[in-house]
Amino acid sequence: MMGTVSFPGLGLEFQLNRVAFHVGSWPVYWYGIIIAAGFLLAVFYCSRKAGQFGIRQDDIIDMLFFAVPLAIIGARLYYIIFYLDLFRREDGSLDFGAMVRIWDGGLAIYGGVIAAVLTLLVFCKVRKIKFLAFADLGVFGLLIGQLVGRWGNFVNIEAYGGPTDLPWRMGIYEYVGGALQYAEVHPTFLYESLWNLLGLILLAVIAQKWRKFDGQMFLSYFAWYGVGRGCIEGLRTDSLYFFNTTVRVSQVFGFATAAVAIVLLAVNLLRRPHDPEALWVNQVRKNARRVALVYPEGPDARKWLERQKKRLEREGAYVETYALPAGAAEETGELLAALEAREDLDQILKK
């Protein structure tokens, strides 16, 4: 369970144990902990950004209840299909026990993405939510999960590339012809983690400033990730291949999805008019219950405001907030009168 990884050009060396700790006799692996951490960070980020896309936080939690287990199954099945020989016993029979031991590694991200997208399609159909708006939010969770999850490959000492003498090369011990040998290789897990981090930052800026249509972030994700994965996959030594060929599955899939996404982005951005009102978030806000929260300035009122705003936004309401200056009775009365006169407000809550 122990392994050594070094970065000789940087003067770094790590002694890695795949097992973080034991619960009784049951080992808890770092791979699972890292995947769980990426999942929690993705849920936290998407929950904070849900309102930007017109999605309720409750819908995120409900969707994940179905999407997470199905995505794990999809990622594992994708890996098993293209690496079936790894799960055969010496007599040629299939080892189903090995197939379910996902903590040993062996999850293919594209299988998980396909399963998650199909789950989201069905979920949005049932809940009457615009799929592309939800998908725009979801890709941020994917990027976070991927950039964190790749460090599980680091602990497992897997998903690395071929030989290199670059300054950031990674030193590992691997079996070659049955003998354990030292090799210096591309840290491709690190390349992909950094690529996803850069993509997360880039897409977050685009979503904040230049998002023109629902589906733009969804397509941008496939364009960005597809190009990066296609290039990085060419460096790896553990790629999944199409049956009995030297064609790398993830490289073909990455470049193909990137090409399609780039064409669709170009068509939508350059040749189609964009009405801000057509965005799902603006449709939701237009039709949502509008609530004004009026509160006096002060720390206690701030806590009340945060609780009420969180509750109302979770219910899908559009919230406006108004602070009342201390000792300004006349201004307070004028504000309340103005709010009560508004026909577009459904409710006024006052602390």
Short mmCIF file of C-alpha atoms in Angstrom, two decimals:
data_model
loop_
_atom_site.label_atom_id
_atom_site.label_comp_id
_atom_site.label_asym_id
_atom_site.label_seq_id
_atom_site.Cartn_x
_atom_site.Cartn_y
_atom_site.Cartn_z
CA MET A 1 0.00 0.00 0.00
CA MET A 2 3.05 2.27 0.33
CA GLY A 3 4.71 4.01 -2.56
CA THR A 4 7.28 6.72 -3.26
CA VAL A 5 6.76 9.62 -5.64
CA SER A 6 9.38 12.29 -6.24
CA PHE A 7 9.84 15.42 -8.29
CA PRO A 8 13.63 15.40 -8.69
CA GLY A 9 13.78 18.66 -10.59
CA LEU A 10 11.96 20.39 -7.74
CA GLY A 11 13.69 18.57 -4.89
CA LEU A 12 10.46 17.01 -3.58
CA GLU A 13 9.75 13.45 -2.43
CA PHE A 14 6.59 11.93 -0.96
CA GLN A 15 5.96 8.64 0.83
CA LEU A 16 2.38 7.74 -0.03
CA ASN A 17 0.05 5.29 1.66
CA ARG A 18 -3.17 4.57 -0.20
CA VAL A 19 -4.93 3.84 3.11
CA ALA A 20 -5.71 6.95 5.17
CA PHE A 21 -6.90 5.07 8.28
CA HIS A 22 -8.89 2.03 9.38
CA VAL A 23 -12.36 1.79 10.87
CA GLY A 24 -11.97 -1.48 12.72
CA SER A 25 -10.53 -3.79 10.08
CA TRP A 26 -12.03 -1.80 7.21
CA PRO A 27 -9.49 0.40 5.35
CA VAL A 28 -10.52 3.92 4.32
CA TYR A 29 -8.63 4.96 1.20
CA TRP A 30 -7.34 8.41 0.32
CA TYR A 31 -8.81 7.94 -3.16
CA GLY A 32 -12.32 7.82 -1.74
CA ILE A 33 -11.69 10.72 0.64
CA ILE A 34 -10.39 12.90 -2.19
CA ILE A 35 -13.33 12.04 -4.46
CA ALA A 36 -15.73 12.86 -1.61
CA ALA A 37 -13.95 16.17 -0.96
CA GLY A 38 -14.25 17.11 -4.64
CA PHE A 39 -17.94 16.23 -4.56
CA LEU A 40 -18.63 18.36 -1.48
CA LEU A 41 -16.72 21.34 -2.90
CA ALA A 42 -18.66 21.01 -6.17
CA VAL A 43 -22.01 20.94 -4.34
CA PHE A 44 -21.01 23.95 -2.21
CA TYR A 45 -19.94 26.02 -5.22
CA CYS A 46 -22.97 25.12 -7.34
CA SER A 47 -25.34 25.84 -4.46
CA ARG A 48 -23.82 29.30 -4.08
CA LYS A 49 -24.10 29.98 -7.82
CA ALA A 50 -27.51 28.38 -8.42
CA GLY A 51 -29.42 31.67 -8.48
CA GLN A 52 -27.19 32.99 -11.27
CA PHE A 53 -28.68 30.31 -13.56
CA GLY A 54 -32.25 30.31 -12.25
CA ILE A 55 -31.86 26.97 -10.45
CA ARG A 56 -33.15 26.29 -6.93
CA GLN A 57 -30.80 24.77 -4.36
CA ASP A 58 -33.38 22.12 -3.51
CA ASP A 59 -33.38 20.99 -7.14
CA ILE A 60 -29.59 20.54 -7.01
CA ILE A 61 -29.83 18.26 -3.98
CA ASP A 62 -32.71 16.27 -5.47
CA MET A 63 -30.90 15.84 -8.78
CA LEU A 64 -27.69 14.70 -7.10
CA PHE A 65 -29.59 11.98 -5.25
CA PHE A 66 -30.02 10.26 -8.63
CA ALA A 67 -27.04 11.59 -10.60
CA VAL A 68 -24.20 10.69 -8.22
CA PRO A 69 -24.73 6.92 -7.97
CA LEU A 70 -25.58 6.68 -11.68
CA ALA A 71 -22.49 8.71 -12.64
CA ILE A 72 -20.26 6.41 -10.55
CA ILE A 73 -21.83 3.38 -12.20
CA GLY A 74 -21.43 4.97 -15.64
CA ALA A 75 -17.77 5.85 -15.01
CA ARG A 76 -17.01 2.33 -13.83
CA LEU A 77 -18.89 0.62 -16.67
CA TYR A 78 -17.10 2.78 -19.25
CA TYR A 79 -13.74 1.72 -17.75
CA ILE A 80 -14.70 -1.96 -17.55
CA ILE A 81 -15.96 -2.08 -21.15
CA PHE A 82 -12.66 -0.82 -22.57
CA TYR A 83 -10.44 -2.66 -20.07
CA LEU A 84 -12.37 -5.90 -19.77
CA ASP A 85 -9.24 -8.08 -19.78
CA LEU A 86 -8.15 -6.53 -16.48
CA PHE A 87 -11.17 -8.12 -14.84
CA ARG A 88 -10.59 -11.68 -16.05
CA ARG A 89 -9.27 -14.49 -13.89
CA GLU A 90 -6.56 -16.84 -15.12
CA ASP A 91 -9.20 -19.25 -16.41
CA GLY A 92 -10.79 -16.47 -18.51
CA SER A 93 -13.88 -15.99 -16.34
CA LEU A 94 -14.90 -12.51 -15.23
CA ASP A 95 -14.03 -11.36 -11.70
CA PHE A 96 -17.18 -9.47 -10.68
CA GLY A 97 -15.72 -8.74 -7.25
CA ALA A 98 -12.88 -6.78 -8.86
CA MET A 99 -15.41 -4.88 -10.96
CA VAL A 100 -17.08 -3.35 -7.92
CA ARG A 101 -13.87 -2.44 -6.08
CA ILE A 102 -13.81 1.14 -7.29
CA TRP A 103 -11.56 2.18 -4.39
CA ASP A 104 -8.74 0.44 -6.25
CA GLY A 105 -9.12 3.02 -9.03
CA GLY A 106 -10.59 2.69 -12.48
CA LEU A 107 -13.23 5.37 -13.11
CA ALA A 108 -13.48 6.89 -16.59
CA ILE A 109 -14.71 10.48 -16.45
CA TYR A 110 -16.49 10.37 -19.81
CA GLY A 111 -18.64 7.46 -18.63
CA GLY A 112 -19.62 9.48 -15.58
CA VAL A 113 -20.36 12.58 -17.66
CA ILE A 114 -22.57 10.64 -20.08
CA ALA A 115 -24.53 9.07 -17.21
CA ALA A 116 -24.88 12.43 -15.42
CA VAL A 117 -26.09 14.22 -18.56
CA LEU A 118 -28.71 11.55 -19.25
CA THR A 119 -29.87 11.70 -15.63
CA LEU A 120 -30.11 15.49 -15.78
CA LEU A 121 -32.14 15.31 -19.00
CA VAL A 122 -34.73 13.08 -17.36
CA PHE A 123 -34.72 15.13 -14.14
CA CYS A 124 -35.27 18.42 -15.98
CA LYS A 125 -38.06 16.87 -18.06
CA VAL A 126 -39.87 15.74 -14.92
CA ARG A 127 -39.29 18.98 -12.96
CA LYS A 128 -39.96 21.24 -15.98
CA ILE A 129 -36.58 22.95 -15.70
CA LYS A 130 -34.63 24.08 -18.75
CA PHE A 131 -31.94 21.44 -19.24
CA LEU A 132 -29.31 23.73 -20.77
CA ALA A 133 -29.58 26.22 -17.88
CA PHE A 134 -29.07 23.43 -15.32
CA ALA A 135 -26.24 21.99 -17.44
CA ASP A 136 -24.54 25.41 -17.50
CA LEU A 137 -24.43 25.28 -13.70
CA GLY A 138 -23.52 21.60 -13.55
CA VAL A 139 -20.30 21.88 -15.55
CA PHE A 140 -18.77 23.96 -12.76
CA GLY A 141 -19.35 21.02 -10.43
CA LEU A 142 -17.74 18.72 -12.98
CA LEU A 143 -14.63 20.88 -13.25
CA ILE A 144 -14.25 21.10 -9.47
CA GLY A 145 -14.76 17.37 -9.06
CA GLN A 146 -12.23 16.62 -11.78
CA LEU A 147 -9.52 19.02 -10.62
CA VAL A 148 -9.73 17.69 -7.05
CA GLY A 149 -10.33 14.06 -7.99
CA ARG A 150 -7.13 13.83 -10.06
CA TRP A 151 -5.18 13.99 -6.80
CA GLY A 152 -6.66 10.60 -6.01
CA ASN A 153 -4.63 9.36 -8.97
CA PHE A 154 -1.56 10.92 -7.40
CA VAL A 155 -2.05 8.98 -4.15
CA ASN A 156 -2.70 5.77 -6.10
CA ILE A 157 0.36 6.51 -8.29
CA GLU A 158 -1.60 6.12 -11.52
CA ALA A 159 -2.69 8.14 -14.56
CA TYR A 160 0.88 9.24 -15.30
CA GLY A 161 2.58 9.72 -18.65
CA GLY A 162 5.60 8.54 -20.56
CA PRO A 163 9.29 9.32 -19.93
CA THR A 164 10.42 12.95 -19.81
CA ASP A 165 13.33 15.04 -18.57
CA LEU A 166 11.33 18.22 -17.99
CA PRO A 167 12.05 20.12 -14.76
CA TRP A 168 8.68 19.12 -13.27
CA ARG A 169 9.07 15.42 -14.13
CA MET A 170 7.75 12.87 -11.64
CA GLY A 171 9.86 9.98 -10.37
CA ILE A 172 8.08 6.68 -9.73
CA TYR A 173 8.82 2.97 -9.43
CA GLU A 174 6.95 0.80 -11.93
CA TYR A 175 7.06 -2.80 -13.07
CA VAL A 176 8.73 -3.31 -16.45
CA GLY A 177 8.96 -6.91 -17.66
CA GLY A 178 8.21 -8.17 -14.15
CA ALA A 179 11.02 -6.13 -12.55
CA LEU A 180 10.59 -3.00 -10.44
CA GLN A 181 12.37 -0.08 -12.12
CA TYR A 182 12.68 3.64 -11.46
CA ALA A 183 11.26 5.97 -14.15
CA GLU A 184 10.83 9.72 -14.58
CA VAL A 185 7.56 10.51 -16.28
CA HIS A 186 5.02 13.22 -17.13
CA PRO A 187 2.76 13.99 -14.12
CA THR A 188 -0.33 13.95 -16.35
CA PHE A 189 -2.66 13.90 -13.34
CA LEU A 190 -1.23 17.31 -12.44
CA TYR A 191 -1.56 18.61 -15.99
CA GLU A 192 -5.26 17.77 -16.05
CA SER A 193 -5.90 19.14 -12.56
CA LEU A 194 -4.31 22.48 -13.48
CA TRP A 195 -6.09 22.54 -16.84
CA ASN A 196 -9.43 22.08 -15.08
CA LEU A 197 -8.58 24.77 -12.53
CA LEU A 198 -7.80 27.22 -15.32
CA GLY A 199 -11.02 26.20 -17.08
CA LEU A 200 -13.03 26.77 -13.91
CA ILE A 201 -11.68 30.29 -13.54
CA LEU A 202 -12.20 31.09 -17.23
CA LEU A 203 -15.77 29.77 -17.35
CA ALA A 204 -16.66 31.56 -14.11
CA VAL A 205 -15.55 34.88 -15.61
CA ILE A 206 -17.45 34.21 -18.86
CA ALA A 207 -20.60 33.24 -16.95
CA GLN A 208 -20.43 36.42 -14.89
CA LYS A 209 -19.76 38.87 -17.73
CA TRP A 210 -20.48 37.41 -21.16
CA ARG A 211 -23.06 34.64 -20.88
CA LYS A 212 -25.44 35.14 -23.81
CA PHE A 213 -27.54 31.97 -24.01
CA ASP A 214 -28.46 28.87 -22.05
CA GLY A 215 -26.03 26.11 -22.91
CA GLN A 216 -23.04 28.41 -23.45
CA MET A 217 -21.18 27.13 -20.37
CA PHE A 218 -22.14 23.55 -21.20
CA LEU A 219 -20.60 23.84 -24.67
CA SER A 220 -17.63 25.81 -23.34
CA TYR A 221 -16.87 23.01 -20.90
CA PHE A 222 -16.76 20.37 -23.63
CA ALA A 223 -14.66 22.64 -25.85
CA TRP A 224 -12.17 23.40 -23.07
CA TYR A 225 -12.00 19.99 -21.46
CA GLY A 226 -12.03 18.14 -24.77
CA VAL A 227 -8.98 19.97 -26.11
CA GLY A 228 -7.07 19.57 -22.84
CA ARG A 229 -7.96 15.92 -22.36
CA GLY A 230 -7.19 15.10 -25.97
CA CYS A 231 -3.69 16.59 -25.68
CA ILE A 232 -2.93 15.17 -22.23
CA GLU A 233 -4.23 11.72 -23.14
CA GLY A 234 -1.56 11.44 -25.79
CA LEU A 235 1.08 11.56 -23.03
CA ARG A 236 -0.44 8.86 -20.83
CA THR A 237 0.66 5.23 -20.66
CA ASP A 238 -2.58 3.80 -19.23
CA SER A 239 -5.08 4.99 -21.84
CA LEU A 240 -8.23 3.12 -22.71
CA TYR A 241 -8.07 1.91 -26.32
CA PHE A 242 -10.70 0.94 -28.84
CA PHE A 243 -10.84 -2.84 -29.04
CA ASN A 244 -7.59 -4.32 -30.40
CA THR A 245 -6.39 -1.00 -31.82
CA THR A 246 -3.91 1.71 -30.89
CA VAL A 247 -6.61 4.41 -30.98
CA ARG A 248 -7.08 6.06 -27.59
CA VAL A 249 -10.76 6.31 -26.63
CA SER A 250 -10.54 9.47 -24.52
CA GLN A 251 -8.37 11.26 -27.08
CA VAL A 252 -10.85 10.65 -29.89
CA PHE A 253 -13.81 11.47 -27.66
CA GLY A 254 -12.11 14.60 -26.34
CA PHE A 255 -11.18 16.09 -29.71
CA ALA A 256 -14.52 15.09 -31.27
CA THR A 257 -16.64 16.68 -28.53
CA ALA A 258 -14.41 19.77 -28.55
CA ALA A 259 -14.83 20.18 -32.31
CA VAL A 260 -18.62 19.87 -32.12
CA ALA A 261 -18.81 22.21 -29.13
CA ILE A 262 -16.63 24.87 -30.79
CA VAL A 263 -18.76 24.83 -33.95
CA LEU A 264 -22.00 25.12 -31.93
CA LEU A 265 -20.53 27.93 -29.84
CA ALA A 266 -19.46 29.84 -32.94
CA VAL A 267 -22.88 29.44 -34.56
CA ASN A 268 -24.74 30.55 -31.46
CA LEU A 269 -22.45 33.47 -30.64
CA LEU A 270 -21.89 34.85 -34.14
CA ARG A 271 -25.00 34.07 -36.15
CA ARG A 272 -27.93 34.10 -33.75
CA PRO A 273 -29.45 37.13 -31.99
CA HIS A 274 -29.54 36.97 -28.20
CA ASP A 275 -32.35 38.32 -26.07
CA PRO A 276 -31.43 38.54 -22.36
CA GLU A 277 -35.06 37.83 -21.52
CA ALA A 278 -34.72 34.41 -23.17
CA LEU A 279 -32.26 33.26 -20.51
CA TRP A 280 -33.91 30.82 -18.11
CA VAL A 281 -32.74 32.80 -15.08
CA ASN A 282 -34.55 35.91 -16.33
CA GLN A 283 -37.70 33.93 -17.10
CA VAL A 284 -37.64 32.50 -13.59
CA ARG A 285 -37.12 35.91 -12.02
CA LYS A 286 -39.92 37.39 -14.11
CA ASN A 287 -42.38 34.74 -12.96
CA ALA A 288 -41.04 34.22 -9.43
CA ARG A 289 -42.72 35.42 -6.26
CA ARG A 290 -41.14 38.76 -5.36
CA VAL A 291 -40.47 39.42 -1.68
CA ALA A 292 -39.03 42.55 -0.06
CA LEU A 293 -37.07 42.10 3.16
CA VAL A 294 -36.96 45.24 5.28
CA TYR A 295 -34.64 45.29 8.28
CA PRO A 296 -32.95 47.75 10.67
CA GLU A 297 -29.21 48.07 10.48
CA GLY A 298 -27.34 45.92 13.00
CA PRO A 299 -25.73 42.47 13.48
CA ASP A 300 -28.88 40.78 14.84
CA ALA A 301 -30.95 41.95 11.89
CA ARG A 302 -28.24 40.77 9.51
CA LYS A 303 -28.55 37.22 10.83
CA TRP A 304 -32.33 37.40 10.36
CA LEU A 305 -31.85 38.72 6.84
CA GLU A 306 -29.46 35.92 5.86
CA ARG A 307 -31.83 33.23 7.19
CA GLN A 308 -34.87 34.68 5.44
CA LYS A 309 -33.09 35.29 2.17
CA LYS A 310 -31.64 31.78 2.10
CA ARG A 311 -35.05 30.25 2.82
CA LEU A 312 -36.90 32.32 0.23
CA GLU A 313 -34.32 31.78 -2.52
CA ARG A 314 -34.41 28.05 -1.82
CA GLU A 315 -38.16 28.25 -2.45
CA GLY A 316 -37.52 30.00 -5.76
CA ALA A 317 -38.53 33.53 -4.72
CA TYR A 318 -36.86 36.69 -6.02
CA VAL A 319 -35.68 38.69 -2.99
CA GLU A 320 -35.06 42.41 -2.60
CA THR A 321 -33.45 43.78 0.56
CA TYR A 322 -33.81 47.21 2.14
CA ALA A 323 -31.88 48.46 5.20
CA LEU A 324 -33.59 50.98 7.48
CA PRO A 325 -31.29 53.68 8.87
CA ALA A 326 -31.46 54.04 12.65
CA GLY A 327 -33.55 56.95 13.95
CA ALA A 328 -34.98 57.92 10.54
CA ALA A 329 -38.69 57.34 11.13
CA GLU A 330 -39.77 59.56 8.26
CA GLU A 331 -37.55 57.80 5.72
CA THR A 332 -38.73 54.44 7.06
CA GLY A 333 -42.36 55.38 6.58
CA GLU A 334 -41.75 56.63 3.06
CA LEU A 335 -39.92 53.43 2.10
CA LEU A 336 -42.67 51.17 3.45
CA ALA A 337 -45.33 53.23 1.71
CA ALA A 338 -43.45 53.01 -1.58
CA LEU A 339 -43.05 49.25 -1.26
CA GLU A 340 -46.73 48.73 -0.37
CA ALA A 341 -47.73 50.73 -3.44
CA ARG A 342 -45.79 48.44 -5.80
CA GLU A 343 -47.99 46.01 -7.70
CA ASP A 344 -45.09 43.71 -8.63
CA LEU A 345 -44.30 42.83 -4.99
CA ASP A 346 -46.06 39.76 -3.60
CA GLN A 347 -44.91 40.09 -0.01
CA ILE A 348 -43.11 42.44 2.39
CA LEU A 349 -41.36 40.95 5.41
CA LYS A 350 -40.17 43.33 8.10
CA LYS A 351 -37.81 42.57 10.98
#
